[in-house]
PDB file of C-alpha atoms in Angstrom:
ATOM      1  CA  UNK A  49     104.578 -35.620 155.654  1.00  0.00           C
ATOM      2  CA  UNK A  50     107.459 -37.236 157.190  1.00  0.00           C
ATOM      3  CA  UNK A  51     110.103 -36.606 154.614  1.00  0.00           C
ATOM      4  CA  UNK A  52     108.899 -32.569 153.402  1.00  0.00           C
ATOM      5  CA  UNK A  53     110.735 -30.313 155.419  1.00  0.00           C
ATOM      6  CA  UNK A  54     113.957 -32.908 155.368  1.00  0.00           C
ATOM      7  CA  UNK A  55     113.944 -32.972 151.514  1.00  0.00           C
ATOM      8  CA  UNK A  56     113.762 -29.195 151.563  1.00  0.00           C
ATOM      9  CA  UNK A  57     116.700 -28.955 153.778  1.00  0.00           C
ATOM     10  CA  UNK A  58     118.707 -31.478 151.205  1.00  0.00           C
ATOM     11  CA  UNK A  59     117.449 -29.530 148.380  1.00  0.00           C
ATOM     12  CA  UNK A  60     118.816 -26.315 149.582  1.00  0.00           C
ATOM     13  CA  UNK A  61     121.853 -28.121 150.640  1.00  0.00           C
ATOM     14  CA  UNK A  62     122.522 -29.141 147.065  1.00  0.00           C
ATOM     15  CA  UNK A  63     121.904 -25.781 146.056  1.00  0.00           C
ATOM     16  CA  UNK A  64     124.930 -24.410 148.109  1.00  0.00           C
ATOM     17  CA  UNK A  65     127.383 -27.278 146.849  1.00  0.00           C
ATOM     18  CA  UNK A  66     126.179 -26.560 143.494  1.00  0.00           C
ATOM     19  CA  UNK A  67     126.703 -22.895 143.378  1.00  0.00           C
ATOM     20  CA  UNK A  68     130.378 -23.381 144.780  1.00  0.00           C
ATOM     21  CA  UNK A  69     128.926 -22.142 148.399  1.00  0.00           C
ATOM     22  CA  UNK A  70     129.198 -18.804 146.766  1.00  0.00           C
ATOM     23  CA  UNK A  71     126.493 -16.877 149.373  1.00  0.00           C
ATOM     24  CA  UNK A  72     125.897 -14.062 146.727  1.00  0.00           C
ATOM     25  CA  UNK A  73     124.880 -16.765 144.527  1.00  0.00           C
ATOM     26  CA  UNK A  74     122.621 -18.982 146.904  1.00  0.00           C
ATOM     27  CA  UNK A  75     121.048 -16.465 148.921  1.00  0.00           C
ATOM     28  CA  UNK A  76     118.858 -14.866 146.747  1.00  0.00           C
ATOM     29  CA  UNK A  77     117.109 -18.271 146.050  1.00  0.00           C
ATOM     30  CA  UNK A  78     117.080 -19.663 149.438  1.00  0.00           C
ATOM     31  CA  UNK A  79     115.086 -16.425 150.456  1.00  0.00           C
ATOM     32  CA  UNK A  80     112.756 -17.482 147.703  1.00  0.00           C
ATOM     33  CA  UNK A  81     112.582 -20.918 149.116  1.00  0.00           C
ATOM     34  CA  UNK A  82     112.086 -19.559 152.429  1.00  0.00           C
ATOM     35  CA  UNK A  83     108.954 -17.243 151.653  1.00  0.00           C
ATOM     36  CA  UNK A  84     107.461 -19.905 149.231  1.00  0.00           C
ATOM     37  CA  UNK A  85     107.850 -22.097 152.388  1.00  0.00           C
ATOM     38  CA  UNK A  86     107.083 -20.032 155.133  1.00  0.00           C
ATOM     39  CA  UNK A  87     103.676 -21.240 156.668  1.00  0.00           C
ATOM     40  CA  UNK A  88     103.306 -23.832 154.488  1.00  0.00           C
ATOM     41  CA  UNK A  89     106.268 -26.415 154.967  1.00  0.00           C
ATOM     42  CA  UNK A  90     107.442 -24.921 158.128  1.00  0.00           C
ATOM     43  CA  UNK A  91     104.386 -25.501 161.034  1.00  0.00           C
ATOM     44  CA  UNK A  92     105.049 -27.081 164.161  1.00  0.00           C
ATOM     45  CA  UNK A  93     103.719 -30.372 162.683  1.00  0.00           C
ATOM     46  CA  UNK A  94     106.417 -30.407 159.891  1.00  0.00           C
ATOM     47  CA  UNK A  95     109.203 -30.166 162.830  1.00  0.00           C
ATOM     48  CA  UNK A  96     107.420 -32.807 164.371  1.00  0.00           C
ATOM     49  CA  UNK A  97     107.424 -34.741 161.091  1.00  0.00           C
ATOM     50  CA  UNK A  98     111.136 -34.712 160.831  1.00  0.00           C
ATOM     51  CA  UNK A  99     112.454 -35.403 163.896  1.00  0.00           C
ATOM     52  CA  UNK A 100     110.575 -38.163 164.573  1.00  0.00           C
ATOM     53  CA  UNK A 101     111.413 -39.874 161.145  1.00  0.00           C
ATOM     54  CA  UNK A 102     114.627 -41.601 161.788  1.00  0.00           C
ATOM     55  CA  UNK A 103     116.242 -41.670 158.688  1.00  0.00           C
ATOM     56  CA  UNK A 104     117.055 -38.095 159.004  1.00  0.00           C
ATOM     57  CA  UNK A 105     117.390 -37.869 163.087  1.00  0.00           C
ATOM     58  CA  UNK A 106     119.871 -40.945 163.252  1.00  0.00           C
ATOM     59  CA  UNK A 107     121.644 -40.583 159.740  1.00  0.00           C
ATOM     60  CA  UNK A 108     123.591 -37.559 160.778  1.00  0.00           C
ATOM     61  CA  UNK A 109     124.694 -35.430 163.868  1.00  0.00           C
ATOM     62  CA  UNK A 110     121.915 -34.135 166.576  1.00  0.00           C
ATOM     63  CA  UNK A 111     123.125 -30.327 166.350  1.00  0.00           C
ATOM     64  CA  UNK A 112     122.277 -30.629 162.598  1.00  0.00           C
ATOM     65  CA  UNK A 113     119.433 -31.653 162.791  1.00  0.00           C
ATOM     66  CA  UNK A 114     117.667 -30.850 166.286  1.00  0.00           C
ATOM     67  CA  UNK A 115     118.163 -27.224 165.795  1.00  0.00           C
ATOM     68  CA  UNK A 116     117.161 -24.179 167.792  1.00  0.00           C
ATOM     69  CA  UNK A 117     114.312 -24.043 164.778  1.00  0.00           C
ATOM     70  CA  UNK A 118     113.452 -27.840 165.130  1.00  0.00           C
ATOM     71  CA  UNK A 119     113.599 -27.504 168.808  1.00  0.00           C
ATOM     72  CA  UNK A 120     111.126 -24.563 169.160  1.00  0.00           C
ATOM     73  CA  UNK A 121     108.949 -25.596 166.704  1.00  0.00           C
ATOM     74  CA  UNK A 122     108.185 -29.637 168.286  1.00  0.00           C
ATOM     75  CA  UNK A 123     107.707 -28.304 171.528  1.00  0.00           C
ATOM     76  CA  UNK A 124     105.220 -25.954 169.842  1.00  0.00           C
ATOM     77  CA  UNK A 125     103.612 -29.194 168.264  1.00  0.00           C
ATOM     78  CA  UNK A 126     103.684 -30.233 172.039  1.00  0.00           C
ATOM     79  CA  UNK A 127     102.215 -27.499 173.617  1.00  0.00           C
ATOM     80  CA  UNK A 128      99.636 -27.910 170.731  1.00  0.00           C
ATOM     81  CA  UNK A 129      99.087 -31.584 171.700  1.00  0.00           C
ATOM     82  CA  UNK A 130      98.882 -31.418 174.885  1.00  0.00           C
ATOM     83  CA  UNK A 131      97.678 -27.899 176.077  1.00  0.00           C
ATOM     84  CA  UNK A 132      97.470 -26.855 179.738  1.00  0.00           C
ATOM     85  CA  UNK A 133      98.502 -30.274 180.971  1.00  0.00           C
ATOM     86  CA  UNK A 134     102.262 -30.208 181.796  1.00  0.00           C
ATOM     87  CA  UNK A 135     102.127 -33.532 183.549  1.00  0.00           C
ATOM     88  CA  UNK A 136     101.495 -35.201 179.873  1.00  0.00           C
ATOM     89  CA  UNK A 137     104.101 -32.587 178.135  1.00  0.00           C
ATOM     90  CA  UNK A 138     106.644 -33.687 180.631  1.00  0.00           C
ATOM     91  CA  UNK A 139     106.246 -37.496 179.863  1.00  0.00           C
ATOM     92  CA  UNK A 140     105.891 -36.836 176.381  1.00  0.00           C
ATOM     93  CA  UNK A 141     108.791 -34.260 175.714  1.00  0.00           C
ATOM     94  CA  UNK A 142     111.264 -35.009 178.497  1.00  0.00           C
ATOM     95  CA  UNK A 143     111.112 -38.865 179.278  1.00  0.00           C
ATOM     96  CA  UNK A 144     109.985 -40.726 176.179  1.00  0.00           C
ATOM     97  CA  UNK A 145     111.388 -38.079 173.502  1.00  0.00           C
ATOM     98  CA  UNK A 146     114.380 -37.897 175.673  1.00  0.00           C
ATOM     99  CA  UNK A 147     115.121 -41.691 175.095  1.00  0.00           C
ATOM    100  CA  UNK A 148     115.065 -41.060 171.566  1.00  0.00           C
ATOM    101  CA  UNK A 149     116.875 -38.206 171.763  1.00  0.00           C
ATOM    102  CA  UNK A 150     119.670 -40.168 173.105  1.00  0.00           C
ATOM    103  CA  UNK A 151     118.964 -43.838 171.603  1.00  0.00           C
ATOM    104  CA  UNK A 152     118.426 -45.253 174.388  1.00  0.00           C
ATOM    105  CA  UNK A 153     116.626 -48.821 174.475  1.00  0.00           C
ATOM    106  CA  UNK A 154     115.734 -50.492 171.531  1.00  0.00           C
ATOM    107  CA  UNK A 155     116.667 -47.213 169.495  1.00  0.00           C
ATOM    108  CA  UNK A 156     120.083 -48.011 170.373  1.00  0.00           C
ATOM    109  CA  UNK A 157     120.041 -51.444 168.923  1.00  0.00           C
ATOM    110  CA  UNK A 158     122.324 -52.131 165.564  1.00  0.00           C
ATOM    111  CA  UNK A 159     119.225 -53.484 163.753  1.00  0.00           C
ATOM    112  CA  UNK A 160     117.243 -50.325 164.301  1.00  0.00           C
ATOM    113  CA  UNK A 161     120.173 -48.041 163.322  1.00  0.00           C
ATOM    114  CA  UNK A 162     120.549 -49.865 160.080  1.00  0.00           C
ATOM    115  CA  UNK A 163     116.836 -50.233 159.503  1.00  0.00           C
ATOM    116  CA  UNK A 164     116.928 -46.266 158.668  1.00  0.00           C
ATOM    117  CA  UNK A 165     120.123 -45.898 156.963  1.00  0.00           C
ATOM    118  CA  UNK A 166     118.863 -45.757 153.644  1.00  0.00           C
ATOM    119  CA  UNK A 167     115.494 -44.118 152.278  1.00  0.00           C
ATOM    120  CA  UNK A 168     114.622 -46.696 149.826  1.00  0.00           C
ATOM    121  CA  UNK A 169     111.698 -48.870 148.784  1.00  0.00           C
ATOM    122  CA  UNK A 170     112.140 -51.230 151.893  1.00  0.00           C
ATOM    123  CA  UNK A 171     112.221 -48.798 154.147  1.00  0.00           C
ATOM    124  CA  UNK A 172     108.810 -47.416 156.086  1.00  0.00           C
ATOM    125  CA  UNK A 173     109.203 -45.150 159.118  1.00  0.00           C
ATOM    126  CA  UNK A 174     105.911 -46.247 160.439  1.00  0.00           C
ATOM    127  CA  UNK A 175     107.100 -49.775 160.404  1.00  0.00           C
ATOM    128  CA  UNK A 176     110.358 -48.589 162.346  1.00  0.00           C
ATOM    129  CA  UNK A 177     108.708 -47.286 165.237  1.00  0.00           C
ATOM    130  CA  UNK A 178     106.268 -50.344 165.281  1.00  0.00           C
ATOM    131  CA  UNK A 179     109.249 -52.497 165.654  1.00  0.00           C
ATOM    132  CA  UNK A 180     111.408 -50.197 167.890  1.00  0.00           C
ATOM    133  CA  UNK A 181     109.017 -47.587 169.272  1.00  0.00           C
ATOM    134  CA  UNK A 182     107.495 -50.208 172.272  1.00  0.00           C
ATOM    135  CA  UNK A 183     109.125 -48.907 175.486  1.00  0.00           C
ATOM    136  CA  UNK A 184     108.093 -44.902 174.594  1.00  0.00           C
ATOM    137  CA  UNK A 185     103.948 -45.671 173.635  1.00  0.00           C
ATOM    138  CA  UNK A 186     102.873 -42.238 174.022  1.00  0.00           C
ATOM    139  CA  UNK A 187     105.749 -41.134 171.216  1.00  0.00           C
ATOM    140  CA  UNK A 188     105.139 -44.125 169.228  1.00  0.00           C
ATOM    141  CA  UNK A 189     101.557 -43.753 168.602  1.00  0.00           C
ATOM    142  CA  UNK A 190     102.073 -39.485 167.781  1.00  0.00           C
ATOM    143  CA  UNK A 191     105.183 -40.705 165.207  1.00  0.00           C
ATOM    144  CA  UNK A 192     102.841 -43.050 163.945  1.00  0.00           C
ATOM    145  CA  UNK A 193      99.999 -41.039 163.308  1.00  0.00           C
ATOM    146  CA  UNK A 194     102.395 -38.130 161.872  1.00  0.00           C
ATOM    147  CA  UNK A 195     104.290 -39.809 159.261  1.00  0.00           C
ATOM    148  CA  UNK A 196     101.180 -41.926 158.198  1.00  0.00           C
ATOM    149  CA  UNK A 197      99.892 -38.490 156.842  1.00  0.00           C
ATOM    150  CA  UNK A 198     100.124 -38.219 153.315  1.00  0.00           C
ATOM    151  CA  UNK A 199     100.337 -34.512 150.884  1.00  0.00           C
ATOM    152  CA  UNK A 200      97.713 -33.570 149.285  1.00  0.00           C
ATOM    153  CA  UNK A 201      96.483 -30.550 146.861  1.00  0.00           C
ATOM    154  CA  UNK A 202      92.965 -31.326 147.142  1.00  0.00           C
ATOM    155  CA  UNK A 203      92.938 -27.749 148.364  1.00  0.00           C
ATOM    156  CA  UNK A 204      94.318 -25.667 145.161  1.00  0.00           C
ATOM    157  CA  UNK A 205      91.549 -27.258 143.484  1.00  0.00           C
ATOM    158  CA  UNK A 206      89.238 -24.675 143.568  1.00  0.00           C
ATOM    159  CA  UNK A 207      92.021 -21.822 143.027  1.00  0.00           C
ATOM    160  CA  UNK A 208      93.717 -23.442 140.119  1.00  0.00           C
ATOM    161  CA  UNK A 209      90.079 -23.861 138.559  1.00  0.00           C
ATOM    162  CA  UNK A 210      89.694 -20.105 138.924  1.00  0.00           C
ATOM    163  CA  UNK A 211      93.329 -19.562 137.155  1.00  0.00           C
ATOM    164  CA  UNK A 212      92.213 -21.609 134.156  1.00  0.00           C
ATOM    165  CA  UNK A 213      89.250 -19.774 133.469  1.00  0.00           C
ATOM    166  CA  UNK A 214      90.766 -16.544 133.240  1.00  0.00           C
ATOM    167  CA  UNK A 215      93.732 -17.548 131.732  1.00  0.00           C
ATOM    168  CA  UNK A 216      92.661 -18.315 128.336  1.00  0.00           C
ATOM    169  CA  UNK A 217      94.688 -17.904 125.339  1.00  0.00           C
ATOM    170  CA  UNK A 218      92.694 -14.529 124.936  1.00  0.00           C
ATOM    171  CA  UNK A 219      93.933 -13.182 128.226  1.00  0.00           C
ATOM    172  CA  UNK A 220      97.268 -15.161 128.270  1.00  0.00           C
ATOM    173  CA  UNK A 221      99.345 -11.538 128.184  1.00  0.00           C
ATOM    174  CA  UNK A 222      98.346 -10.843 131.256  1.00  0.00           C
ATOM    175  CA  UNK A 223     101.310  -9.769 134.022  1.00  0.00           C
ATOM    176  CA  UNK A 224     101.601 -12.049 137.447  1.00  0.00           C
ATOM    177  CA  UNK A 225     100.353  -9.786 139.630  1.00  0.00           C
ATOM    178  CA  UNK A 226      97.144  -8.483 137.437  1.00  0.00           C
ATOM    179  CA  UNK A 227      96.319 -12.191 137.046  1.00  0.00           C
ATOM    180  CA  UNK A 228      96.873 -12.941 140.616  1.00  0.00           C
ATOM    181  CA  UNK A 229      94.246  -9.939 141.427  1.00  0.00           C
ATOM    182  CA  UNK A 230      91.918 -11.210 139.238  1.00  0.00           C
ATOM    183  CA  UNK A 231      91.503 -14.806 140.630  1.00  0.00           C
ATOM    184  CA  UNK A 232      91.576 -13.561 144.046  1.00  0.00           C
ATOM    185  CA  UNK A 233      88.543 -10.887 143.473  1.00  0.00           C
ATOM    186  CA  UNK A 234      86.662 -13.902 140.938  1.00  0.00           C
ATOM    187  CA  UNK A 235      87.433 -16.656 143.796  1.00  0.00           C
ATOM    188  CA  UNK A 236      85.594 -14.686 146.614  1.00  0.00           C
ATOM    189  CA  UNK A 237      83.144 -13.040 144.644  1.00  0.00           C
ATOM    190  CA  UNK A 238      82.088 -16.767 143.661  1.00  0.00           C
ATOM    191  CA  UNK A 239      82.176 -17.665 147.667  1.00  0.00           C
ATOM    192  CA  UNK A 240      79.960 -14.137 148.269  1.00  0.00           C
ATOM    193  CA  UNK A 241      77.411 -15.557 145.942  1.00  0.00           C
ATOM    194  CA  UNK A 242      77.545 -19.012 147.655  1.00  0.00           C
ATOM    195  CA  UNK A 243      76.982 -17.437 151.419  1.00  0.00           C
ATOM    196  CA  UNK A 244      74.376 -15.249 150.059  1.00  0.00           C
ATOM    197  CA  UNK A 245      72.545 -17.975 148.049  1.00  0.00           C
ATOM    198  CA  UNK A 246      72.230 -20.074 151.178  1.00  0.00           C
ATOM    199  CA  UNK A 247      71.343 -17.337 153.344  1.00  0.00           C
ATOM    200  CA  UNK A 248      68.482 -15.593 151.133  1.00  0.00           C
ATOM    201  CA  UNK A 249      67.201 -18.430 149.425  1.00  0.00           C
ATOM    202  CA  UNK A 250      64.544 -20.981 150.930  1.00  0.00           C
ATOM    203  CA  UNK A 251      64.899 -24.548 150.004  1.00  0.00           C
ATOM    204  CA  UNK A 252      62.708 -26.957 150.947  1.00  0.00           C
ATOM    205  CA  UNK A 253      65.154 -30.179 152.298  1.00  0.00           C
ATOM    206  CA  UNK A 254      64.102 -33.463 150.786  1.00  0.00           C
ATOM    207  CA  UNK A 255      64.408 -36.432 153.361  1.00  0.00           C
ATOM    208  CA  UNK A 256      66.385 -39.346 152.938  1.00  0.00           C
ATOM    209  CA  UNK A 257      63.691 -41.233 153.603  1.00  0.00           C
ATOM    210  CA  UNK A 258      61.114 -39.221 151.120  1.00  0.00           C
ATOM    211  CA  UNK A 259      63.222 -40.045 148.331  1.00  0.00           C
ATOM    212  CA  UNK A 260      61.793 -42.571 147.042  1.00  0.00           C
ATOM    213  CA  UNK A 261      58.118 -40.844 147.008  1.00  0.00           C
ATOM    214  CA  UNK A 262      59.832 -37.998 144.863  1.00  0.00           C
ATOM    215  CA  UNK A 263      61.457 -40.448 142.620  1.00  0.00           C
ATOM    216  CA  UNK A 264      58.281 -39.968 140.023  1.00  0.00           C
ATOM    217  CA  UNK A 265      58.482 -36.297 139.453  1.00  0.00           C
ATOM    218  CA  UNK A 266      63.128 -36.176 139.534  1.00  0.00           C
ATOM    219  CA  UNK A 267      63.153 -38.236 136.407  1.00  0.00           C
ATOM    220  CA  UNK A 268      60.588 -39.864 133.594  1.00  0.00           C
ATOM    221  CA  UNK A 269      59.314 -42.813 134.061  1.00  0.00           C
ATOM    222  CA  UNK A 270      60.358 -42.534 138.163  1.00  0.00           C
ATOM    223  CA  UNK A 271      57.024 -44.074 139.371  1.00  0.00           C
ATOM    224  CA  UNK A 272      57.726 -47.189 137.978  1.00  0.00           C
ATOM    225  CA  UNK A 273      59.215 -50.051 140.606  1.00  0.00           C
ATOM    226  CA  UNK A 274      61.981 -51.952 139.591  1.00  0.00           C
ATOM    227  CA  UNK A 275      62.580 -55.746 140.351  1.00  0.00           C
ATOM    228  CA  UNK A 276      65.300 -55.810 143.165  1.00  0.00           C
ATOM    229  CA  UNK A 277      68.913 -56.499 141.404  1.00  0.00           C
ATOM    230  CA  UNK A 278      67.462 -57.014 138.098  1.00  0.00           C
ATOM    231  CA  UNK A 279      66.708 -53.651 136.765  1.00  0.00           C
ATOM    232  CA  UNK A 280      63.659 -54.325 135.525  1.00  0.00           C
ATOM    233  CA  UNK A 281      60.094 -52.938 135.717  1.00  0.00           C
ATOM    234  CA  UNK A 282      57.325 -54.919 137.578  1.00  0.00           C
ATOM    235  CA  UNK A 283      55.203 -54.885 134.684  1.00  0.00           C
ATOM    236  CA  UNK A 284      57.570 -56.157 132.639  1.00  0.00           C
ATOM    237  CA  UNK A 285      57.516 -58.911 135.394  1.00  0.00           C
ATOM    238  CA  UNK A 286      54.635 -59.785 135.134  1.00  0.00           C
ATOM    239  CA  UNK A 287      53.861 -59.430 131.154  1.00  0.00           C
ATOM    240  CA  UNK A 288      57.010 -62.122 130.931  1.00  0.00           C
ATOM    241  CA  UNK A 289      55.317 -64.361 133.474  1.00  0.00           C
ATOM    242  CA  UNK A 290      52.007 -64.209 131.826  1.00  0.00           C
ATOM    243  CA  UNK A 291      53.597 -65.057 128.573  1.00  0.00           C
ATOM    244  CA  UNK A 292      55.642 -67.590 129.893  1.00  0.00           C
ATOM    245  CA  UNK A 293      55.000 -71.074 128.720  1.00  0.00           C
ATOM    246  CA  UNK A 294      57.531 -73.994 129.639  1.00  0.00           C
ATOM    247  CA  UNK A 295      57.922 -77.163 127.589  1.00  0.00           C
ATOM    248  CA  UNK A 296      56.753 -79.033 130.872  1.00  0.00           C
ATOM    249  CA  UNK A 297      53.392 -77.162 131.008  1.00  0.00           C
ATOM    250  CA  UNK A 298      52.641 -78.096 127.443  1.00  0.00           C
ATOM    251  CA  UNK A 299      53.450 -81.519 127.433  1.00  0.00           C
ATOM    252  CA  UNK A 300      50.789 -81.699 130.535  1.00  0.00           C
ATOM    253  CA  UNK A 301      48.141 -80.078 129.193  1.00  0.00           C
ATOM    254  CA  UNK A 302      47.817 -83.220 126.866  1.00  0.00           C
ATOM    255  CA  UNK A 303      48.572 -85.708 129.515  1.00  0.00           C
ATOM    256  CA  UNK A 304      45.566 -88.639 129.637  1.00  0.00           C
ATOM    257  CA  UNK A 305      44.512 -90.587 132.715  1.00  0.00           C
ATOM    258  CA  UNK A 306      42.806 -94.139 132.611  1.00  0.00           C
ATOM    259  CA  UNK A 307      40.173 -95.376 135.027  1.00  0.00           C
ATOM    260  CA  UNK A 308      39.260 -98.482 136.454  1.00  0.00           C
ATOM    261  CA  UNK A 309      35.971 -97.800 134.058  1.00  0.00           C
ATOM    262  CA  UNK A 310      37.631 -97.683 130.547  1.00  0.00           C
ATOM    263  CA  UNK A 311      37.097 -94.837 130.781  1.00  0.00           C
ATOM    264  CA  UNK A 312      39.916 -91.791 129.858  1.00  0.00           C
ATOM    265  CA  UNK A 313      39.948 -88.466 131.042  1.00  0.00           C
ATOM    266  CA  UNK A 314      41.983 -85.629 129.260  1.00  0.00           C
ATOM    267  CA  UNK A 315      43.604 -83.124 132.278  1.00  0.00           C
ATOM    268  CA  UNK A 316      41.934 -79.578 130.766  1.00  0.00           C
ATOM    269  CA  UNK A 317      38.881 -81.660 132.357  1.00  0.00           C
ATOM    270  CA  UNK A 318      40.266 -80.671 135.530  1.00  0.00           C
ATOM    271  CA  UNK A 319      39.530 -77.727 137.593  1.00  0.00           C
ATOM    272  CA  UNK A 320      40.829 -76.610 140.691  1.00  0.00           C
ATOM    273  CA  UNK A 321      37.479 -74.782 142.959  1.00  0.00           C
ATOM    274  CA  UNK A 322      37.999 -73.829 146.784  1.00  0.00           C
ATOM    275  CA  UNK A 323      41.392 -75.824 146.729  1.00  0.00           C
ATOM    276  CA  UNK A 324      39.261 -79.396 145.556  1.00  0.00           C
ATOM    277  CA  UNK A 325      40.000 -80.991 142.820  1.00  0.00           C
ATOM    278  CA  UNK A 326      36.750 -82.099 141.073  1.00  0.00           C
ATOM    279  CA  UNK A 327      36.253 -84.273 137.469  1.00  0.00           C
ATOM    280  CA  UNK A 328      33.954 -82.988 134.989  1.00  0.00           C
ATOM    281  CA  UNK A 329      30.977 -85.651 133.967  1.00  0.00           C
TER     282      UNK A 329
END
C-alpha cells in the first residue's frame, strides 16, 4: 500500500525522460494512466500511504512530493479518520504530522534519514516508524497500520472468472467493448439469481450443534462412530479386541498352582463370581 501511488509517480516519471520530455509524446499515455488510476490508486488512503512512507517523503524535496494533490487528499484521509472531532484532527494533522513535516525530533536524526535512503530488502517502513515514530503516537500507530496493508486482487476474482467463460477460443473474435458488455450483463444476471434464490427459496438451517445427528443421512455409512484420532469404527473396536489374544494371556491359561495337599490345580479351574474368586472341587 505504502509504495503504489509513489511507484506510479516514478513510472510516469520514467516515461517523460524516456520519451525525450516530448509532451505530444507522453501525454496521451499519462491520460491513460490517469483514468486507469483514477479511483483506484488515487483515494485519500493512497495519499496517506505515501506521505507517511519515508523513503519517498525524506528522499527528495517537500514541494515534490507534498503537493496541492497529496495535501488535499491526507487531510481528506483525516477528515475520514477522525470525523466531526476537530480537537483530534488538530493533534493529528497540525502537531504530530507537523513534526514530520519538518523532521523535527527523532525524524531529524542522521540514523533515521539514512534508514530510508534506499528501498531495498533491509529496509521496512513499519520498522522505521517503530524506531523513530515514539514522540508523535497518534501518527505512528495510523503509519503503522497503513503501510502494513498489503494489495490484493481477491476482488477480480469473480469478474475475471466471468471473462474466461465467455472468452473461449469459439468467441475469441469478439471486440473489447462487446466482450466487456457481455461479462457485465452475465456477472449481474448471476448476482440477480443469487438475491432471488435466497429471497424465494426456504431452507431449512442445520445447527452447528445438529450436525452430528444429520451425519447418517449427508454421507453412507454416517451413523457409524469413529474412535477419537484413530479413524476407525467402534465396531471395528471392538471385533479387534474380541479377537485379540496376547502371548501373556496364553502362556497363563496353562499356568499350574501347587498346594500344601499335593494337590495341583490348572487356572481354567478358576472362576471369577460376584468379584470372589472360588476353586472348583
Amino acid at each position: 500500500m505504502g509504495f503504489l501511488y509513489g511507484e506510479l509517480k516514478k513510472a510516469k516519471e520514467e516515461i517523460r525522460d524516456g520519451l525525450k520530455n516530448v509532451e505530444s509524446n507522453y501525454r496521451p499515455i499519462f491520460e491513460i494512466i490517469d483514468e486507469k488510476s483514477k479511483g483506484r490508486l488515487d483515494s485519500p488512503l493512497h495519499m496517506a500511504a505515501y506521505v507517511l512512507n519515508p523513503y519517498y517523503f525524506f528522499n527528495g524535496s517537500t514541494s515534490s512530493i507534498y503537493t496541492n494533490e497529496v495535501s488535499n487528499g491526507f487531510c481528506t484521509f483525516t477528515d475520514i479518520l477522525y470525523p466531526d472531532d476537530l480537537e483530534k484532527q488538530n493533534l493529528f494533522v497540525n502537531i504530530e504530522f507537523g513534526k514530520y513535516l519538518n523532521k523535527e525530533g527523532p525524524f531529524r536524526r542522521p540514523l533515521a534519514l539514512k534508514g530510508c535512503e534506499k528501498n531495498d530488502e533491509f529496509y521496512n517502513p513499519v520498522t522505521w516508524w517503530t524506531n523513530y515514530g515514539s514522540d508523535t503516537p497518534n501518527l505512528q500507530t495510523i503509519a503503522k497500520r497503513i503501510l502494513s496493508l498489503t494489495a490484493s486482487s481477491s476482488g477480480c476474482e469473480r469478474n475475471w472468472s466471468t471473462f474466461e467463460g465467455i472468452h473461449t477460443k469459439k468467441k475469441n473474435r469478439l471486440d473489447t467493448n462487446r466482450l466487456n458488455n457481455l461479462v457485465y450483463v452475465q456477472f449481474n444476471s448471476r448476482l440477480m439469481d443469487k438475491r432471488k434464490w435466497g429471497t424465494d427459496k426456504k431452507v431449512d438451517i442445520l445447527l452447528a450443534n445438529d450436525a452430528s445427528n444429520a451425519q447418517g443421512w449427508i454421507v453412507d455409512d454416517g451413523d457409524d462412530e469413529v474412535e477419537p484420532g484413530s479413524g476407525i469404527e467402534d465396531g471395528e473396536v471392538r471385533d479387534l479386541e474380541d479377537d485379540f489374544q496376547s502371548d501373556n494371556d496364553a502362556a497363563e491359561e496353562n499356568v499350574e498352582f501347587e498346594s500344601d495337599d499335593d494337590v495341583v490345580f490348572q487356572l481354567d479351574e478358576y472362576v471369577v463370581e460376584d468379584e470372589a474368586l472360588e476353586i472348583l472341587s
